[in-house]
């Protein structure tokens, strides 16, 4: 990982340098956090877990600030998703490639990022013939990954991103090969494949507030969604769902307190995604906790063991 060393000044110079760096960090984060509100279109390569795929994305923002977006995989199994203001309108499957599209414009809050990462400007570069700033997100603890991103100087969008584990090994890469900040046409945003209406809105109507929560979280992670769904279990039983984020990384917690299948502990890693399942027994009844997300497996396991009735 090519994180350049931080050069410290002396006395008052140190304070001035830190102040300037903090201001620059806030500027980069603000730019990145609003990058999903600008017109853009382009194709990019995504690599994870030894697999390499190519994709196209088109995003149009109207005069009211409403966003329509189409994400389409260019090779392998057909995959397409269309969003309207982050609500999934239709998709070809429940494929997890939708998460790739979300990672292009992560939702950030400078104060949240500061709890988990130190930002460092590594210099300037170019991606897809667009000038970029190279930014390192250096974790302040061992509970999360490190990131190196190249942000478009004009729009703030991530044009190149690499995720590193605690040893500096690359787990995931994303890089645009064509990119434009021009608005796509209406035709470019229309579904081209067998894009089925999403059941996301229907599921929310059959959901209540979840009654479980993680009692331990790495600094900076916050709960952003909490649902108790009667559809996720597939047989009418409630499976509770919790979503947590530190602004860059996300993980989900699934609580199955009435499973009729064999429950076994497991721990797996797929690129940057950890999948950990643990059995707990908080009240003389086995409950299966599954944590899935962009955190090290050890972090996911500790989170799973901390989940308790809220």
mmCIF file with all atom_site columns, C-alpha atoms in Angstrom, residues 126-200:
data_model
loop_
_atom_site.group_PDB
_atom_site.id
_atom_site.type_symbol
_atom_site.label_atom_id
_atom_site.label_alt_id
_atom_site.label_comp_id
_atom_site.label_asym_id
_atom_site.label_entity_id
_atom_site.label_seq_id
_atom_site.pdbx_PDB_ins_code
_atom_site.Cartn_x
_atom_site.Cartn_y
_atom_site.Cartn_z
_atom_site.occupancy
_atom_site.B_iso_or_equiv
_atom_site.pdbx_formal_charge
_atom_site.auth_seq_id
_atom_site.auth_comp_id
_atom_site.auth_asym_id
_atom_site.auth_atom_id
_atom_site.pdbx_PDB_model_num
ATOM 1  C CA . UNK A 1 126 ? -5.511  10.599 -14.173 1.00 0.00 ? 126 UNK A CA 1
ATOM 2  C CA . UNK A 1 127 ? -8.160  7.918  -14.696 1.00 0.00 ? 127 UNK A CA 1
ATOM 3  C CA . UNK A 1 128 ? -10.101 7.484  -17.959 1.00 0.00 ? 128 UNK A CA 1
ATOM 4  C CA . UNK A 1 129 ? -8.491  10.711 -19.179 1.00 0.00 ? 129 UNK A CA 1
ATOM 5  C CA . UNK A 1 130 ? -9.887  12.665 -16.196 1.00 0.00 ? 130 UNK A CA 1
ATOM 6  C CA . UNK A 1 131 ? -7.677  14.495 -13.633 1.00 0.00 ? 131 UNK A CA 1
ATOM 7  C CA . UNK A 1 132 ? -7.967  13.001 -10.138 1.00 0.00 ? 132 UNK A CA 1
ATOM 8  C CA . UNK A 1 133 ? -6.897  13.515 -6.532  1.00 0.00 ? 133 UNK A CA 1
ATOM 9  C CA . UNK A 1 134 ? -5.483  10.378 -4.904  1.00 0.00 ? 134 UNK A CA 1
ATOM 10 C CA . UNK A 1 135 ? -6.795  10.004 -1.342  1.00 0.00 ? 135 UNK A CA 1
ATOM 11 C CA . UNK A 1 136 ? -5.841  7.361  1.246   1.00 0.00 ? 136 UNK A CA 1
ATOM 12 C CA . UNK A 1 137 ? -8.340  6.404  3.962   1.00 0.00 ? 137 UNK A CA 1
ATOM 13 C CA . UNK A 1 138 ? -6.038  4.985  6.644   1.00 0.00 ? 138 UNK A CA 1
ATOM 14 C CA . UNK A 1 139 ? -7.879  3.058  9.407   1.00 0.00 ? 139 UNK A CA 1
ATOM 15 C CA . UNK A 1 140 ? -7.312  4.125  12.998  1.00 0.00 ? 140 UNK A CA 1
ATOM 16 C CA . UNK A 1 141 ? -7.769  0.558  14.265  1.00 0.00 ? 141 UNK A CA 1
ATOM 17 C CA . UNK A 1 142 ? -7.617  -3.045 13.026  1.00 0.00 ? 142 UNK A CA 1
ATOM 18 C CA . UNK A 1 143 ? -11.397 -3.446 12.826  1.00 0.00 ? 143 UNK A CA 1
ATOM 19 C CA . UNK A 1 144 ? -11.787 -2.109 9.276   1.00 0.00 ? 144 UNK A CA 1
ATOM 20 C CA . UNK A 1 145 ? -10.062 -2.005 5.900   1.00 0.00 ? 145 UNK A CA 1
ATOM 21 C CA . UNK A 1 146 ? -7.908  0.682  4.307   1.00 0.00 ? 146 UNK A CA 1
ATOM 22 C CA . UNK A 1 147 ? -8.866  2.369  1.045   1.00 0.00 ? 147 UNK A CA 1
ATOM 23 C CA . UNK A 1 148 ? -7.105  4.287  -1.683  1.00 0.00 ? 148 UNK A CA 1
ATOM 24 C CA . UNK A 1 149 ? -9.379  6.291  -3.969  1.00 0.00 ? 149 UNK A CA 1
ATOM 25 C CA . UNK A 1 150 ? -8.901  8.502  -6.977  1.00 0.00 ? 150 UNK A CA 1
ATOM 26 C CA . UNK A 1 151 ? -11.602 11.171 -7.070  1.00 0.00 ? 151 UNK A CA 1
ATOM 27 C CA . UNK A 1 152 ? -12.541 13.140 -10.162 1.00 0.00 ? 152 UNK A CA 1
ATOM 28 C CA . UNK A 1 153 ? -11.400 16.733 -9.699  1.00 0.00 ? 153 UNK A CA 1
ATOM 29 C CA . UNK A 1 154 ? -14.534 18.008 -11.454 1.00 0.00 ? 154 UNK A CA 1
ATOM 30 C CA . UNK A 1 155 ? -17.280 15.835 -9.874  1.00 0.00 ? 155 UNK A CA 1
ATOM 31 C CA . UNK A 1 156 ? -15.722 14.108 -6.848  1.00 0.00 ? 156 UNK A CA 1
ATOM 32 C CA . UNK A 1 157 ? -16.852 10.696 -8.102  1.00 0.00 ? 157 UNK A CA 1
ATOM 33 C CA . UNK A 1 158 ? -14.700 7.652  -7.356  1.00 0.00 ? 158 UNK A CA 1
ATOM 34 C CA . UNK A 1 159 ? -12.957 6.787  -10.637 1.00 0.00 ? 159 UNK A CA 1
ATOM 35 C CA . UNK A 1 160 ? -10.559 4.263  -9.116  1.00 0.00 ? 160 UNK A CA 1
ATOM 36 C CA . UNK A 1 161 ? -10.668 2.496  -5.754  1.00 0.00 ? 161 UNK A CA 1
ATOM 37 C CA . UNK A 1 162 ? -8.650  -0.230 -4.024  1.00 0.00 ? 162 UNK A CA 1
ATOM 38 C CA . UNK A 1 163 ? -9.550  -1.943 -0.744  1.00 0.00 ? 163 UNK A CA 1
ATOM 39 C CA . UNK A 1 164 ? -6.680  -3.305 1.397   1.00 0.00 ? 164 UNK A CA 1
ATOM 40 C CA . UNK A 1 165 ? -6.672  -5.763 4.286   1.00 0.00 ? 165 UNK A CA 1
ATOM 41 C CA . UNK A 1 166 ? -4.644  -5.304 7.487   1.00 0.00 ? 166 UNK A CA 1
ATOM 42 C CA . UNK A 1 167 ? -1.521  -6.731 5.789   1.00 0.00 ? 167 UNK A CA 1
ATOM 43 C CA . UNK A 1 168 ? -1.743  -4.379 2.812   1.00 0.00 ? 168 UNK A CA 1
ATOM 44 C CA . UNK A 1 169 ? -3.069  -6.974 0.370   1.00 0.00 ? 169 UNK A CA 1
ATOM 45 C CA . UNK A 1 170 ? -5.541  -5.726 -2.245  1.00 0.00 ? 170 UNK A CA 1
ATOM 46 C CA . UNK A 1 171 ? -8.970  -7.309 -1.734  1.00 0.00 ? 171 UNK A CA 1
ATOM 47 C CA . UNK A 1 172 ? -11.001 -5.361 -4.275  1.00 0.00 ? 172 UNK A CA 1
ATOM 48 C CA . UNK A 1 173 ? -10.347 -2.994 -7.185  1.00 0.00 ? 173 UNK A CA 1
ATOM 49 C CA . UNK A 1 174 ? -12.578 -0.745 -9.268  1.00 0.00 ? 174 UNK A CA 1
ATOM 50 C CA . UNK A 1 175 ? -11.442 1.465  -12.150 1.00 0.00 ? 175 UNK A CA 1
ATOM 51 C CA . UNK A 1 176 ? -13.257 3.443  -14.840 1.00 0.00 ? 176 UNK A CA 1
ATOM 52 C CA . UNK A 1 177 ? -12.016 3.062  -18.407 1.00 0.00 ? 177 UNK A CA 1
ATOM 53 C CA . UNK A 1 178 ? -14.449 5.642  -19.859 1.00 0.00 ? 178 UNK A CA 1
ATOM 54 C CA . UNK A 1 179 ? -16.061 8.487  -17.926 1.00 0.00 ? 179 UNK A CA 1
ATOM 55 C CA . UNK A 1 180 ? -18.053 11.631 -18.709 1.00 0.00 ? 180 UNK A CA 1
ATOM 56 C CA . UNK A 1 181 ? -19.927 14.143 -16.561 1.00 0.00 ? 181 UNK A CA 1
ATOM 57 C CA . UNK A 1 182 ? -22.453 14.771 -19.359 1.00 0.00 ? 182 UNK A CA 1
ATOM 58 C CA . UNK A 1 183 ? -26.067 13.806 -18.630 1.00 0.00 ? 183 UNK A CA 1
ATOM 59 C CA . UNK A 1 184 ? -27.157 10.535 -20.263 1.00 0.00 ? 184 UNK A CA 1
ATOM 60 C CA . UNK A 1 185 ? -30.183 10.531 -22.541 1.00 0.00 ? 185 UNK A CA 1
ATOM 61 C CA . UNK A 1 186 ? -33.554 9.231  -21.374 1.00 0.00 ? 186 UNK A CA 1
ATOM 62 C CA . UNK A 1 187 ? -33.112 6.184  -23.630 1.00 0.00 ? 187 UNK A CA 1
ATOM 63 C CA . UNK A 1 188 ? -29.820 5.319  -21.888 1.00 0.00 ? 188 UNK A CA 1
ATOM 64 C CA . UNK A 1 189 ? -31.673 5.133  -18.554 1.00 0.00 ? 189 UNK A CA 1
ATOM 65 C CA . UNK A 1 190 ? -34.439 2.818  -19.775 1.00 0.00 ? 190 UNK A CA 1
ATOM 66 C CA . UNK A 1 191 ? -34.122 -0.889 -18.889 1.00 0.00 ? 191 UNK A CA 1
ATOM 67 C CA . UNK A 1 192 ? -32.719 -2.984 -21.717 1.00 0.00 ? 192 UNK A CA 1
ATOM 68 C CA . UNK A 1 193 ? -33.008 -6.502 -20.285 1.00 0.00 ? 193 UNK A CA 1
ATOM 69 C CA . UNK A 1 194 ? -35.599 -8.463 -18.337 1.00 0.00 ? 194 UNK A CA 1
ATOM 70 C CA . UNK A 1 195 ? -35.696 -5.938 -15.500 1.00 0.00 ? 195 UNK A CA 1
ATOM 71 C CA . UNK A 1 196 ? -38.356 -7.083 -13.016 1.00 0.00 ? 196 UNK A CA 1
ATOM 72 C CA . UNK A 1 197 ? -40.049 -4.663 -10.593 1.00 0.00 ? 197 UNK A CA 1
ATOM 73 C CA . UNK A 1 198 ? -38.372 -4.689 -7.212  1.00 0.00 ? 198 UNK A CA 1
ATOM 74 C CA . UNK A 1 199 ? -40.056 -6.095 -4.092  1.00 0.00 ? 199 UNK A CA 1
ATOM 75 C CA . UNK A 1 200 ? -38.058 -3.723 -1.885  1.00 0.00 ? 200 UNK A CA 1
#
